[in-house]
Coordinates of C-alpha atoms and ligand atoms in Angstrom, one line a residue:
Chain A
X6 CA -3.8 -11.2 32.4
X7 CA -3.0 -7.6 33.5
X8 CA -0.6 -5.9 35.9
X9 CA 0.0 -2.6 36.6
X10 CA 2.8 -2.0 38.9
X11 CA 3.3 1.8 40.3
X12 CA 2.1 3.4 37.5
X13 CA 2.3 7.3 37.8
X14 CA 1.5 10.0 34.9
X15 CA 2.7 13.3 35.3
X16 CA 1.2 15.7 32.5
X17 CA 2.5 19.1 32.1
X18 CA 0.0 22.6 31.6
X19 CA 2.8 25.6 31.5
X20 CA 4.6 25.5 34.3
X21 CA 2.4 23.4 36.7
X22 CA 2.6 19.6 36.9
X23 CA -0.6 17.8 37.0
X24 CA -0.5 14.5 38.9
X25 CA -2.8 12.2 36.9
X26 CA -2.6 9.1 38.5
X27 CA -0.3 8.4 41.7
X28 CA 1.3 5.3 42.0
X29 CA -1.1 2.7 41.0
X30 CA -1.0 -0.9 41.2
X31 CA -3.4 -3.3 40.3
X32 CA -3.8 -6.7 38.8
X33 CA -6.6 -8.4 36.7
X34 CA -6.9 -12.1 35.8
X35 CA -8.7 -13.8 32.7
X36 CA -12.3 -13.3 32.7
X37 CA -12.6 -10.9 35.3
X38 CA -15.5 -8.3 35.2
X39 CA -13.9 -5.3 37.0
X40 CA -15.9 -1.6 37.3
X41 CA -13.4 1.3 37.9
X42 CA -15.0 4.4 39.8
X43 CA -14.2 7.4 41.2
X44 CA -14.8 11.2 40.6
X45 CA -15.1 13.4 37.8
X46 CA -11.2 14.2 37.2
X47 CA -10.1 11.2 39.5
X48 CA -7.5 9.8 36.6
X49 CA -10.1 6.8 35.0
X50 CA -9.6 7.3 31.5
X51 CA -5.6 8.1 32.2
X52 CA -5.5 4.7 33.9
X53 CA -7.6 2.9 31.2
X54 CA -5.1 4.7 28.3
X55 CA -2.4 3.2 30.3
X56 CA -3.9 -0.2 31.0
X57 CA -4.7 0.2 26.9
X58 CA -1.0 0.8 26.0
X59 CA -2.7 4.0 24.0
X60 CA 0.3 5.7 26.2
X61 CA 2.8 5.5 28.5
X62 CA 3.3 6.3 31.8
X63 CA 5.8 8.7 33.7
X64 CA 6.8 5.6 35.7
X65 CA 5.6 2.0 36.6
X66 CA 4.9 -1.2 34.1
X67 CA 2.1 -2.4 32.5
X68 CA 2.1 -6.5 31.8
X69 CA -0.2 -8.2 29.6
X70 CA 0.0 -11.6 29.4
X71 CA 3.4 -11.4 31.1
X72 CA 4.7 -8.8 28.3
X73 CA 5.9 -5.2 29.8
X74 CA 3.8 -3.3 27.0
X75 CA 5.7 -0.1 28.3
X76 CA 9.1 -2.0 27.0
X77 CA 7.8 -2.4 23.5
X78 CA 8.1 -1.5 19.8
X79 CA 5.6 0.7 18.5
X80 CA 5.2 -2.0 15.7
X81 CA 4.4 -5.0 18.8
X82 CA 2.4 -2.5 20.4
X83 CA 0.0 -1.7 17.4
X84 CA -0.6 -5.6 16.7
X85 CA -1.5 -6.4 20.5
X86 CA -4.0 -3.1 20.7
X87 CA -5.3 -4.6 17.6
X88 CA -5.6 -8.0 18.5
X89 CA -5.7 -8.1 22.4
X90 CA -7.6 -5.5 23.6
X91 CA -11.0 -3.7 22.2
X92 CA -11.0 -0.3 23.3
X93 CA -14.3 2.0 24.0
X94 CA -13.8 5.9 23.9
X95 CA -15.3 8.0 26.2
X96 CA -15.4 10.1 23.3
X97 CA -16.0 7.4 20.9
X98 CA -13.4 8.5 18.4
X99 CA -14.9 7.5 15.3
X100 CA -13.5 8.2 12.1
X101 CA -15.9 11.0 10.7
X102 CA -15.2 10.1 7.1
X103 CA -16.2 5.9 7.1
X104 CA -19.6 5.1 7.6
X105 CA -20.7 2.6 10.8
X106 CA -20.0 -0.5 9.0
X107 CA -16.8 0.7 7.8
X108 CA -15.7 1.9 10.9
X109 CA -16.6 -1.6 12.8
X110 CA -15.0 -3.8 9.7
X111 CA -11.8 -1.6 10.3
X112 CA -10.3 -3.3 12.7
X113 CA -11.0 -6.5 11.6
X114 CA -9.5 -5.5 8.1
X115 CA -6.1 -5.0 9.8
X116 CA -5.7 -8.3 12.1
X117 CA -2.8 -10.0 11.0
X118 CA -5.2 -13.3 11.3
X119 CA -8.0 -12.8 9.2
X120 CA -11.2 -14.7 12.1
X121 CA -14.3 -12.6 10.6
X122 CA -15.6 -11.2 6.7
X123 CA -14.9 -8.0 8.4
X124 CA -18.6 -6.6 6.9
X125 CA -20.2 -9.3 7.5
X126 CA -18.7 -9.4 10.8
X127 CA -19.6 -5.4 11.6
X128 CA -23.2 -6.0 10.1
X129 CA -24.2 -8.6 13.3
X130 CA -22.6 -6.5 16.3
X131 CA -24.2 -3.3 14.8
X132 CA -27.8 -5.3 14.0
X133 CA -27.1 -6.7 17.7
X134 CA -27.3 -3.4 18.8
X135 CA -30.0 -2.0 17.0
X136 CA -28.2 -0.4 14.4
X137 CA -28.9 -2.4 11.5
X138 CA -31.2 0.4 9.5
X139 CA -27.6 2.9 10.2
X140 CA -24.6 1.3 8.8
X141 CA -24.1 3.5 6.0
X142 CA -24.9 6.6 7.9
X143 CA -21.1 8.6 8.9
X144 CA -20.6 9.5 12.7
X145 CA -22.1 13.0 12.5
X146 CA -25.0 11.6 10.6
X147 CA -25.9 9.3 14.2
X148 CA -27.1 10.5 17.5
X149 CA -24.4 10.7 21.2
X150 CA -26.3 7.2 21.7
X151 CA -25.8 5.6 18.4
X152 CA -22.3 6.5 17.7
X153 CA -21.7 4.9 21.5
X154 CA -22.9 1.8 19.9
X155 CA -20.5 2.1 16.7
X156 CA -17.4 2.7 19.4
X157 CA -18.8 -0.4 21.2
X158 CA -19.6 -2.7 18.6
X159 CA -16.1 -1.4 16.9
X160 CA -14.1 -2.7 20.3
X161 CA -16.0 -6.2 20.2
X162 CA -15.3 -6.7 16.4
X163 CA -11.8 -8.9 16.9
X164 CA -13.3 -10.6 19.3
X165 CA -10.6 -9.4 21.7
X166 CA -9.4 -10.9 25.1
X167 CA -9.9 -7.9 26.7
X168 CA -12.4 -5.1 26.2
X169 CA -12.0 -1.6 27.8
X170 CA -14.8 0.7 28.2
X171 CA -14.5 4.1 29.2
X172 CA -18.4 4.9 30.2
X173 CA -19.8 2.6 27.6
X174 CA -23.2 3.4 28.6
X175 CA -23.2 7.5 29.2
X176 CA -25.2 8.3 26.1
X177 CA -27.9 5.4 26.3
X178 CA -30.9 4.6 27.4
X179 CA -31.7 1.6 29.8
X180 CA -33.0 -0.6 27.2
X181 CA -29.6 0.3 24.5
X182 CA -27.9 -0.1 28.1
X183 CA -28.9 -3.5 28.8
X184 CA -28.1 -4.5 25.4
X185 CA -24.5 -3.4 25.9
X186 CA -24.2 -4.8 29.2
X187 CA -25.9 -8.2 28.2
X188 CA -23.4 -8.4 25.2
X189 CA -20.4 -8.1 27.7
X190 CA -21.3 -10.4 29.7
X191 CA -21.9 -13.0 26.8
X192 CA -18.2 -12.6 25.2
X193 CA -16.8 -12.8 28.7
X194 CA -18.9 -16.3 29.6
X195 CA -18.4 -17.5 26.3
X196 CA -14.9 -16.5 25.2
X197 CA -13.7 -16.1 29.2
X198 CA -13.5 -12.1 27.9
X199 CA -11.6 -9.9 30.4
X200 CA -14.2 -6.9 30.7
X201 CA -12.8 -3.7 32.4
X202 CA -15.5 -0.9 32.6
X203 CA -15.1 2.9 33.5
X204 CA -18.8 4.0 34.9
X205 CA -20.5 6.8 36.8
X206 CA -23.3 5.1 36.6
X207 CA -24.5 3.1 39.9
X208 CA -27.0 0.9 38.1
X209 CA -23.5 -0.8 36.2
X210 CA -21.8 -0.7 39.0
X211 CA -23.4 -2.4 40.7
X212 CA -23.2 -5.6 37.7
X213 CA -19.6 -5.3 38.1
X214 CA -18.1 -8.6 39.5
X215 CA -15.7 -6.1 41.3
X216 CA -15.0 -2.3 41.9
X217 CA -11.7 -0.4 41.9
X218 CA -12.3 2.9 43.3
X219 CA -9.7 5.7 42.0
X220 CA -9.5 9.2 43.9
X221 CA -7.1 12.1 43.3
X222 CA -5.0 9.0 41.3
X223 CA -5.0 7.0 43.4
X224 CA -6.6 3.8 44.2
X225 CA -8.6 4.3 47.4
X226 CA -10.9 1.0 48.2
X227 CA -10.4 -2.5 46.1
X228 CA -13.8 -4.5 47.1
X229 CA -14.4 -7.8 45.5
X230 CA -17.7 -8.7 45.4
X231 CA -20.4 -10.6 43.8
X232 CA -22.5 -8.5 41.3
X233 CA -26.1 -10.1 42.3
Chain B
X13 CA -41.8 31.3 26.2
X14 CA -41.3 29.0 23.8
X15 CA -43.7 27.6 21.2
X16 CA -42.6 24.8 18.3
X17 CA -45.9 24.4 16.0
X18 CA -45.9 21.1 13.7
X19 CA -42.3 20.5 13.7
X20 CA -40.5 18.0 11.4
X21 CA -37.3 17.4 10.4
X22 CA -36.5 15.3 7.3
X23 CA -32.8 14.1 6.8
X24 CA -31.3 12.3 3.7
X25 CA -28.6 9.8 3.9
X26 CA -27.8 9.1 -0.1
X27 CA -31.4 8.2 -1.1
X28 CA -33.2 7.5 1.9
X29 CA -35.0 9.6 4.0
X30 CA -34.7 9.6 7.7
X31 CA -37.5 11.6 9.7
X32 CA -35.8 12.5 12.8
X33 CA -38.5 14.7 13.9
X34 CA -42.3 14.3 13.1
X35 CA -44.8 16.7 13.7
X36 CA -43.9 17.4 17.3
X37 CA -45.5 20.7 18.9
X38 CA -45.1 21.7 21.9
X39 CA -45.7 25.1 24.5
X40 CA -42.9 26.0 27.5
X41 CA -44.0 28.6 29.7
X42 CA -41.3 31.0 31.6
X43 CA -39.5 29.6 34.2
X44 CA -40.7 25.9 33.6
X45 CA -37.9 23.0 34.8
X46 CA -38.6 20.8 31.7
X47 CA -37.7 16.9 31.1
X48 CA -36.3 15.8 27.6
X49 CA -36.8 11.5 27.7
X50 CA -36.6 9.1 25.2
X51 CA -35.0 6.2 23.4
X52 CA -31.3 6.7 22.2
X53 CA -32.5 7.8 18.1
X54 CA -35.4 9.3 19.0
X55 CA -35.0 12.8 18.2
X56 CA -34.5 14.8 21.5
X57 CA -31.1 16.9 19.9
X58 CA -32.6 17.4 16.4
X59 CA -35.1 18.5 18.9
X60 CA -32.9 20.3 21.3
X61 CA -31.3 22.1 18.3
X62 CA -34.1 23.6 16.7
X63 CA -35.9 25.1 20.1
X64 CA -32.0 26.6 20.2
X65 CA -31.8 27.8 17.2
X66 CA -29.5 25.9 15.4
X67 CA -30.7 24.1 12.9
X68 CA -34.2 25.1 10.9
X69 CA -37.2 22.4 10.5
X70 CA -38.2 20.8 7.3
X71 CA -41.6 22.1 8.5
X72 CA -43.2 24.2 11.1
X73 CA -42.2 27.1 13.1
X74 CA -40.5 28.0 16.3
X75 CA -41.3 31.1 18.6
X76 CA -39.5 32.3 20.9
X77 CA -41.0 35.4 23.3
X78 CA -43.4 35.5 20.1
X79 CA -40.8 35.9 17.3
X80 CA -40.8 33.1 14.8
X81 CA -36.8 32.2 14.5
X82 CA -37.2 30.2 11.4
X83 CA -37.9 33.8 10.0
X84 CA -35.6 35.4 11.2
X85 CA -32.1 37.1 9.9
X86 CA -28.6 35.0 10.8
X87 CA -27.5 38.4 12.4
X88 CA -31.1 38.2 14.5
X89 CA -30.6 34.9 15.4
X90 CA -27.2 34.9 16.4
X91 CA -27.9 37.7 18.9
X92 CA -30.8 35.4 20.4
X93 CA -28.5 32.5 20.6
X94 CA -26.2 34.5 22.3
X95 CA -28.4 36.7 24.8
X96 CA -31.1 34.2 25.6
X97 CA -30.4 31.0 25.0
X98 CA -27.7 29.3 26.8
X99 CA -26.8 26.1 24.8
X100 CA -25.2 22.9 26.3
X101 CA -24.2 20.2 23.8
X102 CA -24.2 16.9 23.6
X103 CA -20.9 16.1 22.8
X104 CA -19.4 19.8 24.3
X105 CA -18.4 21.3 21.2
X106 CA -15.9 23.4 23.0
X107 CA -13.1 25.9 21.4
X108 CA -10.1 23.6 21.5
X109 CA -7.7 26.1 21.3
X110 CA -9.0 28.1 24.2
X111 CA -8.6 28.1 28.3
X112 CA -11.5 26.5 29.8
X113 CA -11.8 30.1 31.0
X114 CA -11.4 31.7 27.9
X115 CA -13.7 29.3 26.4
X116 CA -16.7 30.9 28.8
X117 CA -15.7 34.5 28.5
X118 CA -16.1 33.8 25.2
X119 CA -19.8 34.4 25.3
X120 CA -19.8 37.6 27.9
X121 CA -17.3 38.8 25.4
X122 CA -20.0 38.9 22.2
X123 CA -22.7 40.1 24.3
X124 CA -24.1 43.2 22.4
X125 CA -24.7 44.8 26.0
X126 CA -22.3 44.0 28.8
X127 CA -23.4 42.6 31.7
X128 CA -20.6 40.8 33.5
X129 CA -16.4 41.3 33.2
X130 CA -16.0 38.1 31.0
X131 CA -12.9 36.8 32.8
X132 CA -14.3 37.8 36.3
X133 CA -17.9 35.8 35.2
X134 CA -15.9 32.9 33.6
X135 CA -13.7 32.3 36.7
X136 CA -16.7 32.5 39.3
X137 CA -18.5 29.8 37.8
X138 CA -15.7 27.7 37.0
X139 CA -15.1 27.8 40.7
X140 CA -18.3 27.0 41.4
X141 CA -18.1 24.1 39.5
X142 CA -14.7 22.5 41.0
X143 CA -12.7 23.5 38.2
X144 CA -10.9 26.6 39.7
X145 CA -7.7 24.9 39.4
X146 CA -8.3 23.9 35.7
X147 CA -9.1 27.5 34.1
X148 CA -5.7 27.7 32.3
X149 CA -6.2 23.9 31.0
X150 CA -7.6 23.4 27.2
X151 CA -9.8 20.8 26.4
X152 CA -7.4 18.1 25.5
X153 CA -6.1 18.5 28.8
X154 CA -9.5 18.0 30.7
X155 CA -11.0 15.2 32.1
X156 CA -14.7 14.2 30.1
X157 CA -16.4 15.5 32.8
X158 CA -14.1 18.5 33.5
X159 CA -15.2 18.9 29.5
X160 CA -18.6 18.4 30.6
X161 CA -18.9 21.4 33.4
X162 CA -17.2 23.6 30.9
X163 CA -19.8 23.5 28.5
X164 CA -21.9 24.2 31.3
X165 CA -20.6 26.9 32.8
X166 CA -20.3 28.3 29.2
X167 CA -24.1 27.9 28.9
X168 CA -24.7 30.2 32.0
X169 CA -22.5 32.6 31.5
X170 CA -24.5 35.4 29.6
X171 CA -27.5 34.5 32.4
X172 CA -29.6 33.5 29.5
X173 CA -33.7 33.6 29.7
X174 CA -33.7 30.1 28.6
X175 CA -31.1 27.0 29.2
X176 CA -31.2 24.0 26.7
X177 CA -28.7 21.4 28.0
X178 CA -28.8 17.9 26.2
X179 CA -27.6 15.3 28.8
X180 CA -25.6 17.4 30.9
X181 CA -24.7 15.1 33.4
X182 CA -24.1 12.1 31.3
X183 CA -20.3 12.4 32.4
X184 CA -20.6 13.5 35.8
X185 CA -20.5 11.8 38.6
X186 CA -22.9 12.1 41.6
X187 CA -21.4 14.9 43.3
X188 CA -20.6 16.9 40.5
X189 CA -24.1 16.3 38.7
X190 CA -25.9 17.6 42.2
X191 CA -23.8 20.6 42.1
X192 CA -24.8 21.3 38.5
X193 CA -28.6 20.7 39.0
X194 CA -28.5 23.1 42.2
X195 CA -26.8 25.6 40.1
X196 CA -30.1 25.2 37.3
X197 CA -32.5 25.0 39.9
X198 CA -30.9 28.2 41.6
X199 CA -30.8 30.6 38.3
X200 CA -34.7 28.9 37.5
X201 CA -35.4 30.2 41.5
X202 CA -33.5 33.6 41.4
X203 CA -34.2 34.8 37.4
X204 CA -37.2 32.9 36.5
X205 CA -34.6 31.2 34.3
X206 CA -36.5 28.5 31.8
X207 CA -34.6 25.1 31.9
X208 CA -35.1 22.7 28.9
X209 CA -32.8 19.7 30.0
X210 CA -32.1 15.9 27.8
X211 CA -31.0 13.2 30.1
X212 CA -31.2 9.7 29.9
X213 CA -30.8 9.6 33.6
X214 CA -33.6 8.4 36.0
X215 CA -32.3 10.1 39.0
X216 CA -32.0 14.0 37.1
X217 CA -35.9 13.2 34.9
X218 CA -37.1 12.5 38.5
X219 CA -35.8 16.2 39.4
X220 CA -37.8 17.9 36.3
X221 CA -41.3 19.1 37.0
X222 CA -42.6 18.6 33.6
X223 CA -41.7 15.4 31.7
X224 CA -42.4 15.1 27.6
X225 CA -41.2 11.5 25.9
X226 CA -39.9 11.8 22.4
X227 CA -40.4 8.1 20.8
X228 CA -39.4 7.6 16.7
X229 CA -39.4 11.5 16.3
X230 CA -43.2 12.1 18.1
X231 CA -43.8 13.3 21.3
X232 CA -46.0 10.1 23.1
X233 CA -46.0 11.6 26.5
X234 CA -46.3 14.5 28.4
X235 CA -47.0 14.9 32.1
X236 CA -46.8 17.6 34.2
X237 CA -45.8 16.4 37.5
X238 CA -44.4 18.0 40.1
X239 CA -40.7 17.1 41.4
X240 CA -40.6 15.7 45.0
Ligands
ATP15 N1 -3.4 16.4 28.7 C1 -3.5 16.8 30.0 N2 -2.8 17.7 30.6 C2 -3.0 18.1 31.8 N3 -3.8 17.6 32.7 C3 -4.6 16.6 32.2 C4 -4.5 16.1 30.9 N4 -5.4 15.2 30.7 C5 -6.1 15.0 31.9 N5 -5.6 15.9 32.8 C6 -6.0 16.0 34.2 O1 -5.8 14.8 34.8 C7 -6.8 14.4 35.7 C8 -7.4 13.1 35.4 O2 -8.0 13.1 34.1 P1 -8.9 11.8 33.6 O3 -9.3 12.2 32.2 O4 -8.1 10.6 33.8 O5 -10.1 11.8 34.6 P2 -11.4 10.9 34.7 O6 -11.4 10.2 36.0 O7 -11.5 10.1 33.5 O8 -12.6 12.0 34.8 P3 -14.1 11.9 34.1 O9 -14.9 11.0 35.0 O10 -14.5 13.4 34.2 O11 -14.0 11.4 32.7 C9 -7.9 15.5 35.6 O12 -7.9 16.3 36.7 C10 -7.5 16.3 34.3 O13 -7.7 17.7 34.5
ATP16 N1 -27.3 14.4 9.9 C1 -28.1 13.3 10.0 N2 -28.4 12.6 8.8 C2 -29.2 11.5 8.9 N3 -29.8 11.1 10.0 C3 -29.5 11.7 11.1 C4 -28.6 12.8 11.2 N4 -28.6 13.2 12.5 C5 -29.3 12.4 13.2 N5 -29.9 11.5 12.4 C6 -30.8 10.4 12.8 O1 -32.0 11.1 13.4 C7 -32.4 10.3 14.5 C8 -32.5 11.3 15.7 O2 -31.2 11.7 16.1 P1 -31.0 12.5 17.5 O3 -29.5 12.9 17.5 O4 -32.0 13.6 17.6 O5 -31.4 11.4 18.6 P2 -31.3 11.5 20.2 O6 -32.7 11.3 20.7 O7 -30.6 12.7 20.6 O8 -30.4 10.2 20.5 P3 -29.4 10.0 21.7 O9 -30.2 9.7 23.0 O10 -28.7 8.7 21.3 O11 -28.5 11.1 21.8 C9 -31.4 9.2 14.8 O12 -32.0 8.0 14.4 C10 -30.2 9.5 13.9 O13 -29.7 8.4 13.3
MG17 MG1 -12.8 10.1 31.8
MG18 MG1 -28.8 13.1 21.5

């Protein structure tokens, strides 16, 4: 469902080039349940904006579904972020001025194919995640861990065919954790859900059905295995 | 050092009232390595921020060294917060139009006596931190946990009595969180420095000597242990 061929992303501070990621390839099929690791700095969430078509890269392609997203309008773009993929912030990026519910219901409100009641919809995946006594508090109104949730439940709302999670699970505890993780792998068994997950925590990945480890930008050890 | 008496904290959302804190009270002696734990929700920043002094209780008092800070001036305060309390946020909070360097001078700069060159003290824990060749980069061009060590090395920088860091490491990766909890346990060993830490992390409560469990805004659990 996803191929990144020699993606590289060169950011500028001043004078001095910064070398993001370094000629990365990689290719994910339907369903997969992929961790990506690596160090603090290593290029994770550059990859996953990438692989998210939330930019573009200095060189390289990014298919999804056989379409180069790099290639396309801004227009195309916008309706397959909103209907392809659910994205999870690794700084949740809420909007401060829409309450929880609203801020779940918003992405259903702007599919082109109307699936859910987008309240209706918001008000299960925020009771699923405990959050049901919150939905009309704003983002600074929640705690690190509750506004987590909101980005999470946000990115599951279209139902999407693939969620990215940029360290879903930083702010939680082990039970809100488990929740999470237990939700992901529901929509990928039910739905066949591509789930691609940025984590420094060992205890997720080691749930992962498979690991990518980044480094310096690059990709340094690929190891398929089975999560037990 | 510190001594919080019968503290609550009430918020309102519209009508309803949300008691994020309930009578909690508790006694940190100098020097003490101290574990926040709890359930995402259940009050440890509302907590964190009133031992800091940045927010005032509904009810009950705070002392610090003896001086009640709910009493106290905002010119009083503010010099405490910024000569002996080093604060590390949740969610970073950092000066986005700043140098990651400039952002920790800033405190050295507003100290009323001068203890440190600001740039000199800002670059040496920077380095210390792996970020020596990120000191010219502002936040937006940092990595989460680039962010992360930032706030960090911003919380040290005035060598404050006490340290109040609310998950510190919840974007870190291994190496990088065992370089920031050798730095707190080597200012607690050199300066008798108190640390007062949040985490939702196993492997850094396991490192505390002294654990308290916040549960639906009351404390349920203390135990003093000591840290193998
Ligand atoms: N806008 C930018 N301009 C310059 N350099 C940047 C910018 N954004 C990120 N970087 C640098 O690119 C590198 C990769 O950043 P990225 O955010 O992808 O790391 P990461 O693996 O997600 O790290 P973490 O685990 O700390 O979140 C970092 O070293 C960072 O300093
Ligand atoms: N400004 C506010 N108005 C109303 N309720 C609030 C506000 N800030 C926090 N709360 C509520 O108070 C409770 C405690 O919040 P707090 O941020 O202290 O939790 P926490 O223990 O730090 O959680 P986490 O581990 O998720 O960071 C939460 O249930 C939250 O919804
Ligand atoms: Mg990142
Ligand atoms: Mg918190």
């Amino acid at each position: 469902v996803l191929r990144a061929q020699n993606l590289s992303k060169t950011l500028k501070v001043g004078e001095v080039k910064v070398e993001a990621l370094r000629n990365v390839s990689l290719t994910i099929e339907r369903g997969e349940f992929v961790g990506i690791v690596g160090p603090s700095g290593s290029g994770k969430s550059t990859l996953l904006g990438l692989i998210g078509g939330l930019d573009t890269p200095t060189t390289g392609t990014i298919e999804i579904d056989g379409v180069d997203i790099t290639r396309l309008s801004e227009r195309k773009l916008t309706r397959i972020r909103n209907e392809k993929i659910g994205f999870i912030f690794q700084a949740f990026n809420l909007i401060p001025t829409l309450t929880a519910l609203e801020n779940v219901a918003l992405p259903v409100q702007f599919a082109a194919k109307r699936q859910f009641n987008p309240h209706k919809r918001a008000k299960e995946l925020l009771d699923m995640f405990g959050l049901g006594d919150r939905i009309h508090h704003r983002p600074t109104q929640l705690s690190g861990g509750q506004q987590q949730r909101v980005a999470i439940a946000r990115a599951l709302a279209n139902n999407p065919a693939i969620i990215v999670g940029d360290e879903p699970t930083g702010n939680l505890d082990s039970e809100s954790s488990s929740v999470v993780m237990e939700a992901l792998r529901n929509v990928r068994d039910t739905f066949n859900t591509t789930v691609i997950l940025v984590t420094h925590d060992p205890g997720i990945a080691e749930q992962m059905e498979r690991l990518i480890t980044l480094v310096d930008g690059r990709i340094t050890d690929e190891d398929a295995r089975t999560a037990t």
